[in-house]
Short mmCIF file of C-alpha atoms and ligand atoms in Angstrom, two decimals:
data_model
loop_
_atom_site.label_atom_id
_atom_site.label_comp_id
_atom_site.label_asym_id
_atom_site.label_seq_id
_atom_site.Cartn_x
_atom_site.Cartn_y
_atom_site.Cartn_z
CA UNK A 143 64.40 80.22 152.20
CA UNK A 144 63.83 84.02 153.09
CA UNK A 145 65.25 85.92 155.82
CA UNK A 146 64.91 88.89 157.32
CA UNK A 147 67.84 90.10 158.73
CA UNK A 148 68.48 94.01 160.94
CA UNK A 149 71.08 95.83 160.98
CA UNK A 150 71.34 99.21 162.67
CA UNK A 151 69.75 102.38 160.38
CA UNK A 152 72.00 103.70 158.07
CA UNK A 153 74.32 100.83 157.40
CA UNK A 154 72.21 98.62 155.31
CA UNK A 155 74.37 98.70 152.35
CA UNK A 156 76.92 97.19 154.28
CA UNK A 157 74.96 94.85 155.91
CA UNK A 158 73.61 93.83 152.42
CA UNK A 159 77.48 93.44 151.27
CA UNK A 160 78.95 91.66 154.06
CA UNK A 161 75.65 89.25 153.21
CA UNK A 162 76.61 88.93 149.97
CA UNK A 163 79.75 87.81 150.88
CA UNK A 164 78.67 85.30 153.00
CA UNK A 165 76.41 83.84 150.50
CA UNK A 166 79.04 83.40 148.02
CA UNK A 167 82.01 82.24 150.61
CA UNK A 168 79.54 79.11 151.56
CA UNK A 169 79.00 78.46 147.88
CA UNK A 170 75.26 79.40 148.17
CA UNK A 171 73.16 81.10 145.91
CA UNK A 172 70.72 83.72 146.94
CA UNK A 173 69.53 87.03 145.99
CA UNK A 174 69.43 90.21 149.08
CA UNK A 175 67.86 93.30 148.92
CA UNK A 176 68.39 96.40 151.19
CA UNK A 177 65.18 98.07 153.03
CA UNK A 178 62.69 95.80 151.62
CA UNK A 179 59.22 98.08 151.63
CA UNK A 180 61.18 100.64 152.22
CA UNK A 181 61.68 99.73 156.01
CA UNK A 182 65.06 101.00 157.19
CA UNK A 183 67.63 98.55 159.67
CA UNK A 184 66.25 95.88 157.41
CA UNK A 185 67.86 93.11 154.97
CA UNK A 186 65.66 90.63 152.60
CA UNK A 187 67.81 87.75 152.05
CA UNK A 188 65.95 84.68 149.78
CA UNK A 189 68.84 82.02 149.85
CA UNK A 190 68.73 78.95 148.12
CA UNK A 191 68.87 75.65 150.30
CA UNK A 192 71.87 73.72 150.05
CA UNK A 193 72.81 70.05 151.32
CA UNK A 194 76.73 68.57 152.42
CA UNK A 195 77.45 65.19 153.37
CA UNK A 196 79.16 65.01 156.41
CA UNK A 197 81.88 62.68 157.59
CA UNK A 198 79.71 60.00 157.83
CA UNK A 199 78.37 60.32 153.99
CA UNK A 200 75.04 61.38 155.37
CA UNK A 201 73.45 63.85 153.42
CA UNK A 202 72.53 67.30 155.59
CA UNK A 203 71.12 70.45 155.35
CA UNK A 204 73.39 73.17 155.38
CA UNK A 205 71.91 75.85 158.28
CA UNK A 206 72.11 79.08 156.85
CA UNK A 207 70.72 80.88 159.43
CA UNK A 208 73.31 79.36 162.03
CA UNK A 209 76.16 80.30 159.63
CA UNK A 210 75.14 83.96 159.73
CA UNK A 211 74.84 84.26 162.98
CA UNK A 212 78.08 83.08 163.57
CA UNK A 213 79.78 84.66 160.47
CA UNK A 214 78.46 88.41 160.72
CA UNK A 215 79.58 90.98 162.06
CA UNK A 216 77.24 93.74 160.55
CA UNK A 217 73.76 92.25 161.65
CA UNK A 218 71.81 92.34 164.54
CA UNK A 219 69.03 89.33 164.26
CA UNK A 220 68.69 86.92 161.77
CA UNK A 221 64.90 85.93 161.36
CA UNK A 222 63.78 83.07 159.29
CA UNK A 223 60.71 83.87 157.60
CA UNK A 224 57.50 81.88 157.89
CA UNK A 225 55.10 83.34 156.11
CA UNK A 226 53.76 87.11 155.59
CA UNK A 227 50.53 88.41 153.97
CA UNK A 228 48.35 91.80 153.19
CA UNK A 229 46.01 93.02 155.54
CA UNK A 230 42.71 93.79 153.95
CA UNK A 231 41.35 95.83 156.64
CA UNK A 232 43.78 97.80 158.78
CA UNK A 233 40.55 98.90 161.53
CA UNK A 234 41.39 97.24 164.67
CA UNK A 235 39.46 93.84 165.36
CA UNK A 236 38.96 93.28 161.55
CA UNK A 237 43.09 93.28 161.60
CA UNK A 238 43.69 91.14 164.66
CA UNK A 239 41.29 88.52 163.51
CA UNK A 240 42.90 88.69 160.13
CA UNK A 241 46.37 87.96 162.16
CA UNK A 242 44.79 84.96 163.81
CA UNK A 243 43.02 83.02 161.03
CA UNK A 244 46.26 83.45 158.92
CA UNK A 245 48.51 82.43 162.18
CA UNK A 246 45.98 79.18 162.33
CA UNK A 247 45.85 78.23 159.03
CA UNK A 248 49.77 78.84 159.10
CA UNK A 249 52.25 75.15 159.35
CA UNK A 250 53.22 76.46 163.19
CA UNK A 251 53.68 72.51 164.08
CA UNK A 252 56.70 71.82 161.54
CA UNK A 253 58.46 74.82 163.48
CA UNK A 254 57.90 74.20 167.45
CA UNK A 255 57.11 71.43 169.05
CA UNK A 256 54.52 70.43 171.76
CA UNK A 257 57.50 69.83 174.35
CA UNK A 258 59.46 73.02 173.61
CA UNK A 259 58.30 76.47 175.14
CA UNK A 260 57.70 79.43 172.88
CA UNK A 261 57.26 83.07 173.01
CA UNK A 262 55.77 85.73 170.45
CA UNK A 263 57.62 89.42 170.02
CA UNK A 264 55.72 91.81 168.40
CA UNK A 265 56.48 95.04 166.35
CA UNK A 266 54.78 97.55 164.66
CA UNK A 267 55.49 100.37 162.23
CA UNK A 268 53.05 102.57 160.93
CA UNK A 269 50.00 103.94 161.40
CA UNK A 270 47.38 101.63 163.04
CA UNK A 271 44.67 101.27 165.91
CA UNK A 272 46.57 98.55 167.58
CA UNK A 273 50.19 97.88 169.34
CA UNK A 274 52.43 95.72 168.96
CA UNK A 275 51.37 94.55 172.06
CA UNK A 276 48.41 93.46 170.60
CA UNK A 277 49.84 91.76 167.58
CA UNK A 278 51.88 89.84 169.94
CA UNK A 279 49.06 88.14 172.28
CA UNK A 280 46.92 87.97 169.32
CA UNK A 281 49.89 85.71 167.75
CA UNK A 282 50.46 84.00 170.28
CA UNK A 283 47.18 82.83 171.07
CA UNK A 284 46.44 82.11 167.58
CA UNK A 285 49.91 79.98 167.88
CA UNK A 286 48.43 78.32 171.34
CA UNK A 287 45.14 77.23 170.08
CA UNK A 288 46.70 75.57 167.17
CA UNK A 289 49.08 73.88 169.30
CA UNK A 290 46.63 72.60 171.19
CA UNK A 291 45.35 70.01 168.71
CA UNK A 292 48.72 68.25 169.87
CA UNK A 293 49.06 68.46 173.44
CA UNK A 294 49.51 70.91 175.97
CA UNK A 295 51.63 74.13 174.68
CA UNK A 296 54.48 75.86 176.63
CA UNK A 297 54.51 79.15 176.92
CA UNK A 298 57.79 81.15 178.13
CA UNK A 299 57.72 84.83 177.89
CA UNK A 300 61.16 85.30 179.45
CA UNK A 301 63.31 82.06 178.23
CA UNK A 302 61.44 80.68 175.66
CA UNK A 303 63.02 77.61 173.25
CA UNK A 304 61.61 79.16 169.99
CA UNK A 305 61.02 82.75 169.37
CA UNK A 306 58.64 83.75 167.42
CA UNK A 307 58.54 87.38 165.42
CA UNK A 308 54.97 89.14 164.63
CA UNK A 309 55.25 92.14 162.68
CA UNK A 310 53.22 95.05 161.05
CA UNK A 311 54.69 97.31 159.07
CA UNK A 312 52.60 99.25 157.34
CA UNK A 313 49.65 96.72 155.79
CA UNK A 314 51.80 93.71 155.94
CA UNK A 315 51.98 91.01 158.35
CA UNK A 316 55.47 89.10 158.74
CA UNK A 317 55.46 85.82 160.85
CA UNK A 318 58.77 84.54 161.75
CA UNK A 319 61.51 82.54 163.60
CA UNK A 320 63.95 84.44 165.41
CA UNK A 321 67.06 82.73 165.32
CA UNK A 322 69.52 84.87 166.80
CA UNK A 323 67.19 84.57 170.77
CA UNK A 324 66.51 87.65 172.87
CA UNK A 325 70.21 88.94 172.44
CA UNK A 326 71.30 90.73 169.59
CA UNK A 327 74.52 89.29 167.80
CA UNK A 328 75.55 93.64 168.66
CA UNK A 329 76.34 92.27 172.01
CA UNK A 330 79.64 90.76 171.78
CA UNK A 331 80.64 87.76 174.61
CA UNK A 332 83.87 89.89 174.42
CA UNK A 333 82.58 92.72 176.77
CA UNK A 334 83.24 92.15 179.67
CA UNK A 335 83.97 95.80 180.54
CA UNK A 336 80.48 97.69 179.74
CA UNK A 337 81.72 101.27 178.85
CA UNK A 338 78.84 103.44 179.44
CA UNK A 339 79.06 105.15 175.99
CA UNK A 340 80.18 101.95 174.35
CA UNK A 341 79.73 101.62 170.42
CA UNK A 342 77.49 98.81 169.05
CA UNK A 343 80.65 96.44 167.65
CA UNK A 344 77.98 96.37 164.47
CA UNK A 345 78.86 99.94 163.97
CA UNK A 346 82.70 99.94 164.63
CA UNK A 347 82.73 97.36 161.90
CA UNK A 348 80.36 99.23 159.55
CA UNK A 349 83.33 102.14 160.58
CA UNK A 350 86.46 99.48 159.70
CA UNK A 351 84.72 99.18 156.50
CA UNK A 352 83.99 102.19 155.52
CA UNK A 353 87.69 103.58 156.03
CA UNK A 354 89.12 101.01 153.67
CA UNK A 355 92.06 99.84 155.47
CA UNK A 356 95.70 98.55 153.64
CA UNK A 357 97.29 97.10 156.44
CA UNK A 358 98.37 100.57 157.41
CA UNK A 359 98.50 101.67 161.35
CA UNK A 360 95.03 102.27 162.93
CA UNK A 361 94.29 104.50 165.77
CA UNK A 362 91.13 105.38 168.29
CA UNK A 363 92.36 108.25 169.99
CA UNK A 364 89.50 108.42 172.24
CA UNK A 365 89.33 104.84 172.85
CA UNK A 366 87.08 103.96 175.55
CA UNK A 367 86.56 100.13 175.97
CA UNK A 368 88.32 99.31 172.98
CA UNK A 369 84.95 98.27 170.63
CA UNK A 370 87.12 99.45 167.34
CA UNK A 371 90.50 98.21 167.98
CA UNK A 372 89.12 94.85 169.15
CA UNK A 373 86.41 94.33 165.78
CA UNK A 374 89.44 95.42 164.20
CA UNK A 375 91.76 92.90 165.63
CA UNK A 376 89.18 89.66 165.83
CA UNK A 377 88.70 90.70 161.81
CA UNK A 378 92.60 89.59 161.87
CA UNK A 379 94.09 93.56 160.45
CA UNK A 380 97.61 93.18 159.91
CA UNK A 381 98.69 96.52 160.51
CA UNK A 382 99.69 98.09 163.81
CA UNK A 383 96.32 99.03 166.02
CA UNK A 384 96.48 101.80 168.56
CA UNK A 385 94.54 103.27 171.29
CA UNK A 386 94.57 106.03 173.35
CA UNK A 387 91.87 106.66 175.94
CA UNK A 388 91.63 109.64 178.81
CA UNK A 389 90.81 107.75 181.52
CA UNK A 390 92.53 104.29 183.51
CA UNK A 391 89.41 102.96 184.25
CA UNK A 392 88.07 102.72 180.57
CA UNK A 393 91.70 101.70 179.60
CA UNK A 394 91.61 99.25 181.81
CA UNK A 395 88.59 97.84 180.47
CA UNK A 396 89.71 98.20 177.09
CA UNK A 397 91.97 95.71 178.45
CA UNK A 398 90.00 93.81 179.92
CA UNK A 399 87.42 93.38 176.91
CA UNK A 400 91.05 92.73 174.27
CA UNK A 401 92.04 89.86 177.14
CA UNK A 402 88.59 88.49 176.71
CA UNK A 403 88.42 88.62 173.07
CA UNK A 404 91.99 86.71 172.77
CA UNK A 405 93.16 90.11 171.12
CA UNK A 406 95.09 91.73 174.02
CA UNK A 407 98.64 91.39 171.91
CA UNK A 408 97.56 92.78 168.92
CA UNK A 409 96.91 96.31 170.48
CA UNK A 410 98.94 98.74 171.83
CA UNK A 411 96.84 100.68 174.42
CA UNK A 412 98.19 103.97 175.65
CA UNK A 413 97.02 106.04 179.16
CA UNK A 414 96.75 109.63 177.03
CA UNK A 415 95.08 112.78 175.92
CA UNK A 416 94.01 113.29 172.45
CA UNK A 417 94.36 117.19 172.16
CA UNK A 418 97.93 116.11 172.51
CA UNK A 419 98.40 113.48 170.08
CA UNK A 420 101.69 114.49 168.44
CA UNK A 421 103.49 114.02 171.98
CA UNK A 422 102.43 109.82 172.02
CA UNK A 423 102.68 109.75 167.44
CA UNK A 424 104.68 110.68 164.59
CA UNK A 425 102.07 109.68 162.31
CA UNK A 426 98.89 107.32 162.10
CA UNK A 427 97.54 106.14 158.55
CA UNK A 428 94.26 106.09 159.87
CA UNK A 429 91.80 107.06 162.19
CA UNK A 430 88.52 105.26 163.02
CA UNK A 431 86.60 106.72 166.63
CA UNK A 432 83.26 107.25 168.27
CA UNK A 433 83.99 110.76 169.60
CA UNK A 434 82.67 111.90 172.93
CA UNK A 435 79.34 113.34 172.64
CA UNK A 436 79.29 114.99 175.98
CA UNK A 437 75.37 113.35 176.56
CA UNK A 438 75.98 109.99 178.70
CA UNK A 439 79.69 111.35 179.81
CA UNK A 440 81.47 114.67 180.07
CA UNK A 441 79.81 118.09 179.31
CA UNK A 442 78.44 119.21 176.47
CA UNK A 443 79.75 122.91 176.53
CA UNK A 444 83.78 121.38 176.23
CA UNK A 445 83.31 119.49 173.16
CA UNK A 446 83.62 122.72 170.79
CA UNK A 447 86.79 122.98 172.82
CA UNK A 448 87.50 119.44 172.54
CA UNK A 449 87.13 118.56 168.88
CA UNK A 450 89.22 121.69 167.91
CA UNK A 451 92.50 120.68 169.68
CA UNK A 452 92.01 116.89 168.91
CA UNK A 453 91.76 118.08 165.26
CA UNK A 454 94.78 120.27 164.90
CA UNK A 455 96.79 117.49 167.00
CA UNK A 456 95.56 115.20 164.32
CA UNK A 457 96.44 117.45 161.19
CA UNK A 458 100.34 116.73 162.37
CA UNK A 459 100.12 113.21 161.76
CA UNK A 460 97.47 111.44 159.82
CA UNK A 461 98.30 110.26 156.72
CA UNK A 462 95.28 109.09 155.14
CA UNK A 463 92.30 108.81 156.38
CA UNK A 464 89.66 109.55 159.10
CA UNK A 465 86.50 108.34 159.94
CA UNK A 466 84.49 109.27 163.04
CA UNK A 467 81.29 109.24 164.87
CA UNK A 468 79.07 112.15 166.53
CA UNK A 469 76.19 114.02 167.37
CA UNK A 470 78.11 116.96 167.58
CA UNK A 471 77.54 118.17 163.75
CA UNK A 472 78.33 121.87 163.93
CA UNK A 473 81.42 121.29 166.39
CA UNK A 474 82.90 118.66 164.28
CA UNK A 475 82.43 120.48 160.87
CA UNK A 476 84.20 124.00 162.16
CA UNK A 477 86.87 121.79 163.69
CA UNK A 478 87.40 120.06 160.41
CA UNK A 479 87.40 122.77 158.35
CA UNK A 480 89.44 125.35 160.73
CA UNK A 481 92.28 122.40 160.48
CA UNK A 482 92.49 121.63 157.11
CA UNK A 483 90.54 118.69 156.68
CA UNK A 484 88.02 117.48 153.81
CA UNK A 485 84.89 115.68 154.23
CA UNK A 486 84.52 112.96 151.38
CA UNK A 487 81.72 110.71 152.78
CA UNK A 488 78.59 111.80 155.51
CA UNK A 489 75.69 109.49 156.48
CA UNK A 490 73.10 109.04 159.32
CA UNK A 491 73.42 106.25 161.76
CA UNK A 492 70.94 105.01 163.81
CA UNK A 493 73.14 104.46 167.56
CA UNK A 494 70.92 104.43 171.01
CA UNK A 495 67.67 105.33 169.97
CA UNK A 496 69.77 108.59 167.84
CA UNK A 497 70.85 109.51 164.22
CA UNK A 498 74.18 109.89 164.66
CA UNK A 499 76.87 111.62 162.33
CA UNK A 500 79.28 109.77 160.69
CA UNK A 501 82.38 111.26 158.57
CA UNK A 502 85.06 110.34 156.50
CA UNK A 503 87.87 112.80 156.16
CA UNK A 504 91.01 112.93 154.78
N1 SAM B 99 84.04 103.62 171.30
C1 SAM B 99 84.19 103.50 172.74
C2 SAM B 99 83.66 102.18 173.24
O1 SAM B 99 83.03 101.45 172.46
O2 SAM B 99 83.81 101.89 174.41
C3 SAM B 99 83.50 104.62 173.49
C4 SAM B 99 84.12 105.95 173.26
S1 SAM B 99 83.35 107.18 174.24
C5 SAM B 99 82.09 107.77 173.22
C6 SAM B 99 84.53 108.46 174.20
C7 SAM B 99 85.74 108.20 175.07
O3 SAM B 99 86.64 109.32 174.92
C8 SAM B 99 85.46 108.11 176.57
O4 SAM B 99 85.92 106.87 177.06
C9 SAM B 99 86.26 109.25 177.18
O5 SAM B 99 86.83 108.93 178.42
C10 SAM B 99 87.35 109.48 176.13
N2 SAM B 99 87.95 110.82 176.13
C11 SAM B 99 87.34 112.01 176.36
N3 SAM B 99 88.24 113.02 176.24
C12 SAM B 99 89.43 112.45 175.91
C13 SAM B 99 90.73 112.95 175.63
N4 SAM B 99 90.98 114.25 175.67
N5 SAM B 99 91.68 112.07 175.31
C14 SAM B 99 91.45 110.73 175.26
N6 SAM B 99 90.26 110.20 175.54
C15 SAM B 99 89.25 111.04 175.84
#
């Protein structure tokens, strides 16, 4: 069986990892490759099918796809492929017929049936004539007729039963299943408290990763609602977790989000300011945080300001490492480098429609 799984840009090798895992903690076997055609936010997963018998002695299929959805904490969708072919013509109607004769003469009746409603999402990357729009209706149509052989099919744009995915990307097609729905597994049932410069919990735990924890204290200095320190403490971290945030309202939240989560004793959230660190901490092993950017909150002009006292706060006490998040490239880098620190890892992440900096220091 092959999926197709997303993952924000940027992270993919992580994604692929944490996959990887998966596969081999359910005892499957299965092969996954990162940014298949070169498409970025993207995992290829082919994983063998495998059968249990359950307490009844009845032999079932293991469901892969509901496993990862409720086992990752990297991905965003997880998309069961159907089928996926070449375009030979890329010119508008030639390509939209194409679509629809391989939709038809695709099984669509072993996947939805006549009683449950459907929908068709669409997306497109390259360059091509048509929208996405248009691969969409020209799927779902194709999907419609052929369910009409059987009865009379149910559409449902906004809450459909099955979802299905039409993509271009360059001069392939991709038809699939989407088995995550309409809300990416990103959105955690946690948040209760919607920060308005939250972090994507798929990115605080490509960040919790990426510092390589020992069970040494952890601290967001700039806290916000608490995305880190509660992936962190759901994940089941041992060490001490700490967080500082500015403002009662977003510690509040922060609260509010770790009471949700079941996580609210596990972290020790301080009211505080970060350019004064060394008056709440002796020392802090590590530091993982999605630094102000000064776009959706604050102003831009104080960051400079900002990052250079948080900085030299944070050369009194960290012991090993740092890894953060930001736009802010120039600020950060003078502020690292007027306080001692080194930078031993930089990447892009794609956060809110931007690439967004992402360090590790020590
Ligand atoms: N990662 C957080 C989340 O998922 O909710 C969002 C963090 S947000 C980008 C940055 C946070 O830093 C804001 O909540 C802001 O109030 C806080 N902040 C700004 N200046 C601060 C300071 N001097 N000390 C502590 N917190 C500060």
């Amino acid at each position: 069986m092959k999926f197709v799984l997303t993952t924000p840009q940027g992270i993919e090798d992580l994604a692929k990892r944490e996959v990887e895992m998966l596969i081999k903690s359910a005892g499957l076997k299965g092969k996954v490759e990162e940014k298949p055609s070169g498409v970025e936010g993207r995992i290829l997963a082919e994983i063998e099918e495998s059968y249990y018998l359950d307490e009844k002695g009845k032999k079932r299929e293991f469901e892969i796809a509901s496993f990862l959805n409720e086992n990752s904490r990297l991905l965003h969708r997880v998309i069961f492929q159907l089928s996926s072919t070449k375009l030979s013509n890329l010119e508008k109607e030639k390509a939209l017929q194409e679509i629809y004769d391989f939709v038809s003469n695709s099984l669509i009746e072993n996947y939805v049936k006549i009683s449950e409603s459907f929908a068709v999402r669409g997306f497109r990357k390259g360059e091509h004539e048509f929208t996405s729009i248009d691969v969409a209706k020209t799927v779902g149509s194709a999907i419609y007729d052929k369910l009409s052989k059987f009865g009379t099919p149910k559409v449902n744009l906004d809450h459909p039963s099955v979802i299905f995915r039409a993509e271009v990307i360059n001069d392939v097609f991709f038809l699939g299943i989407d088995t995550t729905g309409d809300s990416s597994l990103h959105k955690r049932p946690w948040r209760v408290y919607d920060h308005p410069a939250h972090l994507k919990a798929s990115i605080a735990n490509a960040m919790i990763e990426l510092a390589e924890l020992d069970e040494g204290s952890v601290l967001d200095p700039m806290c916000g609602s608490g995305t880190i320190l509660i992936e962190l403490a759901l994940r089941g971290y041992e060490g001490k977790i700490i967080g500082i945030e500015k403002y009662k309202k977003h510690l509040k939240g922060a609260m509010m989000n770790a009471l949700a989560a079941g996580v609210l004793d596990k972290i020790d959230l301080i009211q505080g300011d970060a350019t004064r660190l060394s008056h709440y901490l002796d020392s802090v092993d590590f530091v993982i945080s999605n630094l102000p950017y000064g776009l959706k909150i604050g102003k831009k002009k104080l960051i400079p300001e900002l990052y250079m006292k948080f900085f030299a706060e944070l050369s009194k006490i960290l012991g090993k490492r740092g890894v953060f998040l930001t736009t802010e490239k120039k600020a950060i880098e003078k502020a690292f480098e007027e306080n001692g620190f080194k930078i031993i890892h930089h990447r892009l992440v794609g956060h809110g429609g931007l690439m967004v900096h992402l360090y590790i220091i020590k």
